[in-house]
Backbone as JSON Lines, residues from 0, in Angstrom:
{"i":0,"aa":"M","n":[10.97,2.11,-17.76],"ca":[9.87,2.34,-18.69],"c":[8.75,1.62,-17.96]}
{"i":1,"aa":"L","n":[7.58,2.34,-17.76],"ca":[6.62,1.49,-17.29],"c":[5.09,1.51,-18.27]}
{"i":2,"aa":"A","n":[4.36,1.1,-18.71],"ca":[3.48,1.42,-19.41],"c":[2.07,1.02,-18.85]}
{"i":3,"aa":"I","n":[1.56,1.85,-18.57],"ca":[0.21,1.66,-17.23],"c":[-0.73,1.63,-17.97]}
{"i":4,"aa":"R","n":[-1.86,0.2,-17.5],"ca":[-3.17,0.04,-18.21],"c":[-4.12,0.71,-17.25]}
{"i":5,"aa":"M","n":[-5.13,1.08,-17.65],"ca":[-6.36,1.15,-16.82],"c":[-6.91,0.17,-17.17]}
{"i":6,"aa":"H","n":[-8.09,-0.56,-16.16],"ca":[-9.1,-1.03,-16.4],"c":[-10.43,-0.3,-15.99]}
{"i":7,"aa":"N","n":[-10.99,-0.17,-16.97],"ca":[-12.9,0.14,-16.45],"c":[-13.95,-0.17,-16.89]}
{"i":8,"aa":"R","n":[-15.07,0.39,-16.96],"ca":[-16.13,-0.13,-17.18],"c":[-16.45,0.14,-18.47]}
{"i":9,"aa":"D","n":[-15.6,0.98,-19.58],"ca":[-15.76,1.13,-20.8],"c":[-14.89,-0.05,-21.6]}
{"i":10,"aa":"S","n":[-14.21,-0.74,-20.69],"ca":[-13.2,-1.92,-21.58],"c":[-13.42,-2.82,-21.96]}
{"i":11,"aa":"G","n":[-15.56,-3.31,-21.83],"ca":[-15.22,-4.26,-22.05],"c":[-14.96,-5.72,-21.24]}
{"i":12,"aa":"E","n":[-13.89,-5.75,-20.08],"ca":[-13.55,-5.86,-18.99],"c":[-15.24,-6.14,-17.59]}
{"i":13,"aa":"K","n":[-14.89,-7.24,-17.22],"ca":[-15.89,-7.43,-15.88],"c":[-15.35,-5.63,-15.43]}
{"i":14,"aa":"P","n":[-16.54,-5.19,-15.02],"ca":[-16.05,-3.6,-14.85],"c":[-15.27,-2.98,-13.17]}
{"i":15,"aa":"A","n":[-15.37,-3.72,-12.52],"ca":[-15.13,-3.85,-11.44],"c":[-14.67,-5.38,-10.5]}
{"i":16,"aa":"I","n":[-13.03,-5.4,-10.14],"ca":[-13.01,-6.93,-9.46],"c":[-12.44,-6.76,-8.17]}
{"i":17,"aa":"K","n":[-12.59,-8.1,-7.53],"ca":[-12.13,-7.69,-6.15],"c":[-10.64,-7.89,-6.09]}
{"i":18,"aa":"K","n":[-9.95,-7.52,-4.81],"ca":[-8.98,-7.14,-4.7],"c":[-7.87,-8.49,-5.05]}
{"i":19,"aa":"N","n":[-8.25,-9.45,-4.31],"ca":[-7.61,-11.13,-4.35],"c":[-7.93,-11.61,-5.61]}
{"i":20,"aa":"E","n":[-8.76,-11.55,-6.07],"ca":[-8.94,-11.57,-7.91],"c":[-7.68,-10.89,-8.44]}
{"i":21,"aa":"T","n":[-7.49,-9.38,-8.49],"ca":[-6.55,-8.54,-9.24],"c":[-5.43,-9.16,-9.37]}
{"i":22,"aa":"F","n":[-5.17,-9.49,-7.78],"ca":[-3.6,-9.76,-7.71],"c":[-3.17,-11.07,-8.31]}
{"i":23,"aa":"Y","n":[-4.38,-11.74,-8.85],"ca":[-3.62,-13.41,-8.92],"c":[-3.34,-13.13,-10.46]}
{"i":24,"aa":"K","n":[-4.64,-12.24,-11.07],"ca":[-4.98,-12.28,-12.67],"c":[-3.66,-11.27,-12.65]}
{"i":25,"aa":"T","n":[-3.2,-10.4,-12.04],"ca":[-1.96,-9.62,-12.82],"c":[-0.91,-10.13,-12.99]}
{"i":26,"aa":"L","n":[-0.16,-11.18,-11.72],"ca":[0.59,-12.44,-11.55],"c":[0.46,-12.84,-12.94]}
{"i":27,"aa":"T","n":[-0.51,-13.29,-13.28],"ca":[-0.51,-14.48,-14.99],"c":[-0.54,-13.49,-16.1]}
{"i":28,"aa":"L","n":[-0.75,-12.28,-15.89],"ca":[-0.23,-11.57,-17.44],"c":[0.81,-11.21,-17.58]}
{"i":29,"aa":"G","n":[1.78,-10.98,-16.14],"ca":[3.16,-10.67,-16.56],"c":[2.86,-8.54,-16.14]}
{"i":30,"aa":"T","n":[1.64,-9.01,-14.81],"ca":[1.93,-7.26,-14.48],"c":[1.86,-7.45,-12.89]}
{"i":31,"aa":"N","n":[1.44,-6.07,-12.28],"ca":[1.09,-6.09,-11.1],"c":[0.29,-4.78,-10.81]}
{"i":32,"aa":"I","n":[-0.2,-4.38,-9.51],"ca":[-1.12,-4.18,-9.11],"c":[0.05,-2.88,-9.04]}
{"i":33,"aa":"F","n":[-0.55,-1.05,-9.67],"ca":[0.27,-0.14,-9.87],"c":[0.67,0.31,-8.47]}
{"i":34,"aa":"N","n":[2.22,0.47,-8.34],"ca":[3.09,1.28,-7.13],"c":[3.06,2.44,-7.36]}
{"i":35,"aa":"I","n":[1.75,3.16,-6.36],"ca":[2.05,4.58,-6.54],"c":[3.01,5.09,-6.14]}
{"i":36,"aa":"V","n":[3.74,4.91,-4.8],"ca":[5.03,5.62,-4.73],"c":[6.29,5.31,-5.69]}
{"i":37,"aa":"R","n":[5.99,4.34,-5.89],"ca":[7.03,4.82,-7.03],"c":[7.15,5.51,-7.76]}
{"i":38,"aa":"Y","n":[5.77,5.34,-9.16],"ca":[5.37,6.11,-9.42],"c":[5.15,7.12,-8.83]}
{"i":39,"aa":"H","n":[4.75,7.82,-7.97],"ca":[4.91,9.46,-7.52],"c":[5.95,10.14,-7.86]}
{"i":40,"aa":"I","n":[7.12,9.46,-7.09],"ca":[8.51,9.68,-6.64],"c":[8.88,9.6,-8.21]}
{"i":41,"aa":"G","n":[9.12,8.95,-9.12],"ca":[9.84,9.18,-10.55],"c":[8.96,10.07,-11.47]}
{"i":42,"aa":"N","n":[7.5,10.13,-11.31],"ca":[7.14,11.59,-12.32],"c":[6.36,11.94,-11.68]}
{"i":43,"aa":"N","n":[5.6,12.79,-12.15],"ca":[4.34,13.63,-11.65],"c":[3.08,13.43,-11.71]}
{"i":44,"aa":"V","n":[2.83,12.22,-11.87],"ca":[1.64,11.64,-12.38],"c":[0.19,12.76,-12.2]}
{"i":45,"aa":"S","n":[-0.55,12.57,-13.15],"ca":[-1.85,13.78,-12.71],"c":[-2.95,12.91,-12.47]}
{"i":46,"aa":"F","n":[-3.43,12.81,-11.68],"ca":[-4.55,11.83,-11.05],"c":[-6.12,13.17,-11.97]}
{"i":47,"aa":"D","n":[-5.69,14.34,-12.02],"ca":[-6.93,15.19,-12.46],"c":[-7.02,14.25,-14.29]}
{"i":48,"aa":"I","n":[-6.3,14.51,-14.53],"ca":[-6.16,13.86,-15.83],"c":[-6.43,12.33,-16.04]}
{"i":49,"aa":"I","n":[-5.64,10.87,-15.16],"ca":[-6.13,9.98,-15.32],"c":[-7.21,9.76,-15.31]}
{"i":50,"aa":"F","n":[-7.74,10.1,-13.99],"ca":[-9.06,8.88,-13.38],"c":[-10.65,10.05,-14.16]}
{"i":51,"aa":"P","n":[-10.8,11.25,-14.82],"ca":[-11.34,11.98,-15.35],"c":[-11.61,10.67,-16.61]}
{"i":52,"aa":"L","n":[-10.09,10.78,-17.26],"ca":[-10.33,10.23,-18.43],"c":[-10.9,8.57,-18.12]}
{"i":53,"aa":"Y","n":[-10.16,8.09,-17.49],"ca":[-10.7,6.32,-17.49],"c":[-11.89,6.33,-16.57]}
{"i":54,"aa":"H","n":[-12.68,6.98,-16.66],"ca":[-14.07,7.39,-15.18],"c":[-13.91,6.42,-14.51]}
{"i":55,"aa":"L","n":[-13.01,6.58,-13.72],"ca":[-12.71,5.71,-12.56],"c":[-13.04,6.61,-10.9]}
{"i":56,"aa":"G","n":[-13.93,5.8,-10.13],"ca":[-13.96,5.96,-8.67],"c":[-12.4,5.98,-8.02]}
{"i":57,"aa":"E","n":[-13.24,4.97,-6.87],"ca":[-12.03,4.44,-5.63],"c":[-11.26,3.43,-6.83]}
{"i":58,"aa":"T","n":[-10.07,3.05,-6.6],"ca":[-9.45,2.14,-7.79],"c":[-8.24,1.33,-6.21]}
{"i":59,"aa":"W","n":[-8.03,-0.17,-6.64],"ca":[-7.37,-0.6,-6.14],"c":[-5.84,-0.48,-6.5]}
{"i":60,"aa":"I","n":[-4.6,-0.21,-5.79],"ca":[-3.7,-0.01,-6.05],"c":[-2.44,-0.93,-5.24]}
{"i":61,"aa":"G","n":[-2.79,-1.83,-5.14],"ca":[-2.14,-3.25,-4.21],"c":[-1.5,-3.15,-3.14]}
{"i":62,"aa":"A","n":[-1.53,-2.65,-2.29],"ca":[-1.12,-2.07,-1.04],"c":[-1.56,-2.97,0.02]}
{"i":63,"aa":"T","n":[-1.63,-3.75,1.05],"ca":[-2.34,-4.63,2.37],"c":[-1.69,-4.24,3.92]}
{"i":64,"aa":"D","n":[-2.48,-4.12,4.76],"ca":[-1.74,-4.62,6.34],"c":[-2.68,-5.5,6.84]}
{"i":65,"aa":"I","n":[-2.72,-6.67,5.76],"ca":[-4.41,-7.57,6.64],"c":[-3.23,-8.61,6.95]}
{"i":66,"aa":"L","n":[-1.7,-8.89,6.99],"ca":[-0.67,-9.49,8.1],"c":[-1.05,-9.06,9.61]}
{"i":67,"aa":"I","n":[-0.36,-7.55,9.38],"ca":[-0.28,-7.14,10.72],"c":[-1.08,-5.93,10.51]}
{"i":68,"aa":"E","n":[-2.32,-5.64,11.29],"ca":[-2.59,-4.41,11.41],"c":[-2.46,-3.32,11.32]}
{"i":69,"aa":"G","n":[-2.05,-2.18,10.61],"ca":[-1.81,-0.91,10.72],"c":[-0.09,-1.3,10.02]}
{"i":70,"aa":"D","n":[0.07,-1.64,10.31],"ca":[1.67,-2.21,8.95],"c":[1.21,-2.69,7.43]}
{"i":71,"aa":"W","n":[1.54,-1.27,6.79],"ca":[0.63,-1.18,5.13],"c":[2.44,-2.01,4.01]}
{"i":72,"aa":"V","n":[1.77,-3.06,3.38],"ca":[3.21,-3.07,2.49],"c":[2.5,-3.0,1.16]}
{"i":73,"aa":"W","n":[3.26,-3.28,0.68],"ca":[2.82,-3.59,-1.08],"c":[2.34,-5.46,-1.1]}
{"i":74,"aa":"A","n":[1.63,-5.38,-1.69],"ca":[1.5,-7.03,-2.16],"c":[2.38,-7.88,-2.45]}
{"i":75,"aa":"N","n":[2.75,-7.08,-3.44],"ca":[3.64,-7.89,-4.49],"c":[5.06,-8.14,-4.1]}
{"i":76,"aa":"S","n":[5.38,-7.13,-3.31],"ca":[6.84,-7.41,-2.49],"c":[7.24,-7.72,-0.94]}
{"i":77,"aa":"G","n":[6.3,-7.14,-0.4],"ca":[6.55,-6.73,1.43],"c":[6.74,-5.61,1.28]}
{"i":78,"aa":"V","n":[7.24,-5.0,0.84],"ca":[8.0,-3.74,1.18],"c":[7.26,-2.63,1.8]}
{"i":79,"aa":"G","n":[7.39,-2.25,2.92],"ca":[7.19,-1.53,3.44],"c":[6.06,-0.11,2.83]}
{"i":80,"aa":"L","n":[5.11,0.28,2.82],"ca":[4.18,1.32,1.77],"c":[5.25,2.83,2.28]}
{"i":81,"aa":"S","n":[5.31,3.16,3.2],"ca":[6.1,4.46,3.53],"c":[7.76,4.33,3.59]}
{"i":82,"aa":"S","n":[8.25,3.08,3.16],"ca":[9.83,3.27,2.44],"c":[10.38,4.03,1.94]}
{"i":83,"aa":"R","n":[9.63,4.99,0.59],"ca":[10.43,5.9,0.09],"c":[10.22,7.26,0.79]}
{"i":84,"aa":"G","n":[9.21,7.23,2.23],"ca":[8.95,8.67,2.3],"c":[7.68,9.36,2.05]}
{"i":85,"aa":"Y","n":[6.64,8.4,1.33],"ca":[5.6,8.97,0.41],"c":[4.33,8.75,0.91]}
{"i":86,"aa":"T","n":[3.64,9.14,1.54],"ca":[2.35,8.43,1.84],"c":[1.12,9.67,1.12]}
{"i":87,"aa":"N","n":[-0.04,9.27,1.08],"ca":[-0.58,10.25,0.99],"c":[-2.14,10.28,1.44]}
{"i":88,"aa":"W","n":[-2.49,9.31,2.83],"ca":[-3.49,9.12,3.42],"c":[-4.62,10.57,3.47]}
{"i":89,"aa":"L","n":[-6.24,10.03,3.25],"ca":[-7.01,10.95,3.18],"c":[-7.7,11.26,4.79]}
{"i":90,"aa":"A","n":[-7.14,12.73,5.17],"ca":[-8.02,13.15,6.47],"c":[-8.32,11.95,7.28]}
{"i":91,"aa":"G","n":[-8.15,11.63,8.16],"ca":[-8.41,10.56,9.21],"c":[-8.43,8.88,8.85]}
{"i":92,"aa":"E","n":[-7.81,8.77,7.82],"ca":[-7.01,7.58,7.14],"c":[-5.99,6.68,7.7]}
{"i":93,"aa":"T","n":[-5.21,6.17,8.47],"ca":[-6.49,4.71,7.78],"c":[-7.34,4.71,9.73]}
{"i":94,"aa":"N","n":[-8.23,4.24,9.18],"ca":[-9.61,4.14,10.43],"c":[-9.59,2.92,10.22]}
{"i":95,"aa":"N","n":[-9.59,2.02,9.74],"ca":[-10.13,0.25,9.82],"c":[-11.71,0.7,10.1]}
{"i":96,"aa":"T","n":[-12.37,1.04,9.66],"ca":[-13.7,1.45,10.07],"c":[-13.68,0.03,10.32]}
{"i":97,"aa":"G","n":[-14.89,-0.44,11.02],"ca":[-16.05,-1.87,10.94],"c":[-14.7,-3.05,10.62]}
{"i":98,"aa":"E","n":[-13.57,-2.92,11.4],"ca":[-12.59,-3.78,11.33],"c":[-12.23,-4.11,9.93]}
{"i":99,"aa":"N","n":[-11.35,-4.65,9.62],"ca":[-10.87,-5.78,8.2],"c":[-11.12,-5.04,6.62]}
{"i":100,"aa":"E","n":[-10.39,-3.39,7.18],"ca":[-10.09,-2.79,6.07],"c":[-8.94,-3.01,5.71]}
{"i":101,"aa":"N","n":[-8.23,-3.55,4.86],"ca":[-6.8,-4.41,4.64],"c":[-6.72,-4.13,3.67]}
{"i":102,"aa":"C","n":[-7.85,-3.54,2.3],"ca":[-6.54,-3.14,1.16],"c":[-7.04,-1.48,0.84]}
{"i":103,"aa":"L","n":[-5.62,-1.0,-0.14],"ca":[-5.49,0.5,-0.31],"c":[-6.25,0.72,-1.56]}
{"i":104,"aa":"G","n":[-7.65,1.72,-1.29],"ca":[-7.92,2.07,-2.54],"c":[-7.57,3.6,-2.79]}
{"i":105,"aa":"L","n":[-7.49,4.01,-4.3],"ca":[-6.67,5.5,-4.41],"c":[-8.09,6.2,-5.04]}
{"i":106,"aa":"F","n":[-8.24,7.26,-4.25],"ca":[-9.4,7.93,-4.49],"c":[-9.15,8.8,-5.74]}
{"i":107,"aa":"N","n":[-10.13,9.08,-6.89],"ca":[-9.46,10.11,-7.82],"c":[-9.23,10.99,-7.56]}
{"i":108,"aa":"T","n":[-9.17,11.56,-5.87],"ca":[-8.52,13.07,-6.11],"c":[-6.75,12.49,-5.47]}
{"i":109,"aa":"G","n":[-6.42,11.7,-5.88],"ca":[-5.34,10.97,-5.71],"c":[-5.14,10.64,-3.83]}
{"i":110,"aa":"F","n":[-5.94,10.99,-3.13],"ca":[-5.75,10.57,-1.42],"c":[-5.97,8.8,-1.52]}
{"i":111,"aa":"W","n":[-5.46,8.1,-0.56],"ca":[-5.71,6.67,-0.14],"c":[-6.73,6.55,1.24]}
{"i":112,"aa":"N","n":[-7.03,5.51,0.85],"ca":[-8.06,4.67,1.68],"c":[-8.62,3.41,2.32]}
{"i":113,"aa":"D","n":[-8.22,2.93,3.49],"ca":[-7.99,1.67,3.55],"c":[-9.56,1.17,3.43]}
{"i":114,"aa":"A","n":[-9.66,-0.32,2.91],"ca":[-10.91,-0.22,2.12],"c":[-11.09,-2.14,2.33]}
{"i":115,"aa":"Y","n":[-11.83,-2.73,2.43],"ca":[-12.78,-3.99,2.94],"c":[-12.06,-4.13,1.36]}
{"i":116,"aa":"C","n":[-11.49,-5.24,1.36],"ca":[-10.47,-6.29,0.1],"c":[-11.57,-6.93,-0.66]}
{"i":117,"aa":"D","n":[-12.46,-7.29,-0.77],"ca":[-14.01,-7.95,-1.3],"c":[-14.25,-7.29,-1.56]}
{"i":118,"aa":"T","n":[-14.47,-5.62,-1.95],"ca":[-14.83,-4.48,-2.07],"c":[-15.03,-4.53,-3.55]}
{"i":119,"aa":"H","n":[-15.98,-4.81,-4.61],"ca":[-15.62,-4.65,-6.41],"c":[-15.43,-3.18,-6.66]}
{"i":120,"aa":"L","n":[-13.86,-2.81,-6.88],"ca":[-13.39,-1.67,-7.7],"c":[-12.66,-1.95,-9.01]}
{"i":121,"aa":"H","n":[-12.19,-0.62,-9.42],"ca":[-11.58,-0.8,-10.66],"c":[-10.23,-1.04,-9.75]}
{"i":122,"aa":"Y","n":[-9.35,-1.2,-10.93],"ca":[-7.69,-1.37,-10.3],"c":[-7.0,-0.72,-11.73]}
{"i":123,"aa":"I","n":[-5.47,-0.21,-11.28],"ca":[-4.93,-0.12,-12.07],"c":[-3.29,-0.97,-12.06]}
{"i":124,"aa":"C","n":[-3.29,-0.96,-13.13],"ca":[-1.9,-2.09,-13.43],"c":[-0.73,-1.77,-14.26]}
{"i":125,"aa":"E","n":[0.39,-1.92,-13.95],"ca":[1.77,-1.48,-14.57],"c":[2.46,-3.02,-15.13]}
{"i":126,"aa":"K","n":[3.31,-2.55,-16.14],"ca":[3.61,-3.6,-16.64],"c":[4.79,-3.15,-17.86]}
{"i":127,"aa":"E","n":[6.12,-3.73,-17.33],"ca":[7.12,-3.01,-18.31],"c":[6.87,-2.92,-19.7]}
{"i":128,"aa":"A","n":[7.66,-1.35,-20.24],"ca":[6.88,-1.43,-21.6],"c":[8.25,-1.95,-22.41]}
{"i":129,"aa":"A","n":[7.27,-2.37,-24.2],"ca":[8.33,-3.22,-24.71],"c":[9.0,-2.12,-25.65]}
{"i":130,"aa":"L","n":[10.26,-1.85,-25.31],"ca":[10.66,-0.98,-26.56],"c":[11.23,-1.61,-27.47]}
{"i":131,"aa":"G","n":[11.1,-0.47,-28.44],"ca":[11.29,-1.11,-29.87],"c":[10.62,-0.49,-31.23]}
């Protein structure tokens, strides 16, 4: 079971954090950037509920093609993005506009976008839930 934690502008924390800062911060907290493919396949998460509730726009979800352009992998595992047979790119994406769009953003519509890694965006983390 996973507990999903949304970080947003109303939480009292920095409202948006760079992708690289976020990845290393979540490792120290014992969490990972949200793996949308794993969650989507096991659960029918509704972005129509999550995003308005937390006032999120585009959000980091932890995939990158920074090592090999066009070869998208999960940053915390190196597993290929489409290894489970699910992708949800916005029409026309990935387009690498202006080059160096190497990090994966999730729009509030549920579609994916390749974006510049130094863009300040919100992020979603996952952590094993404590049973008890």
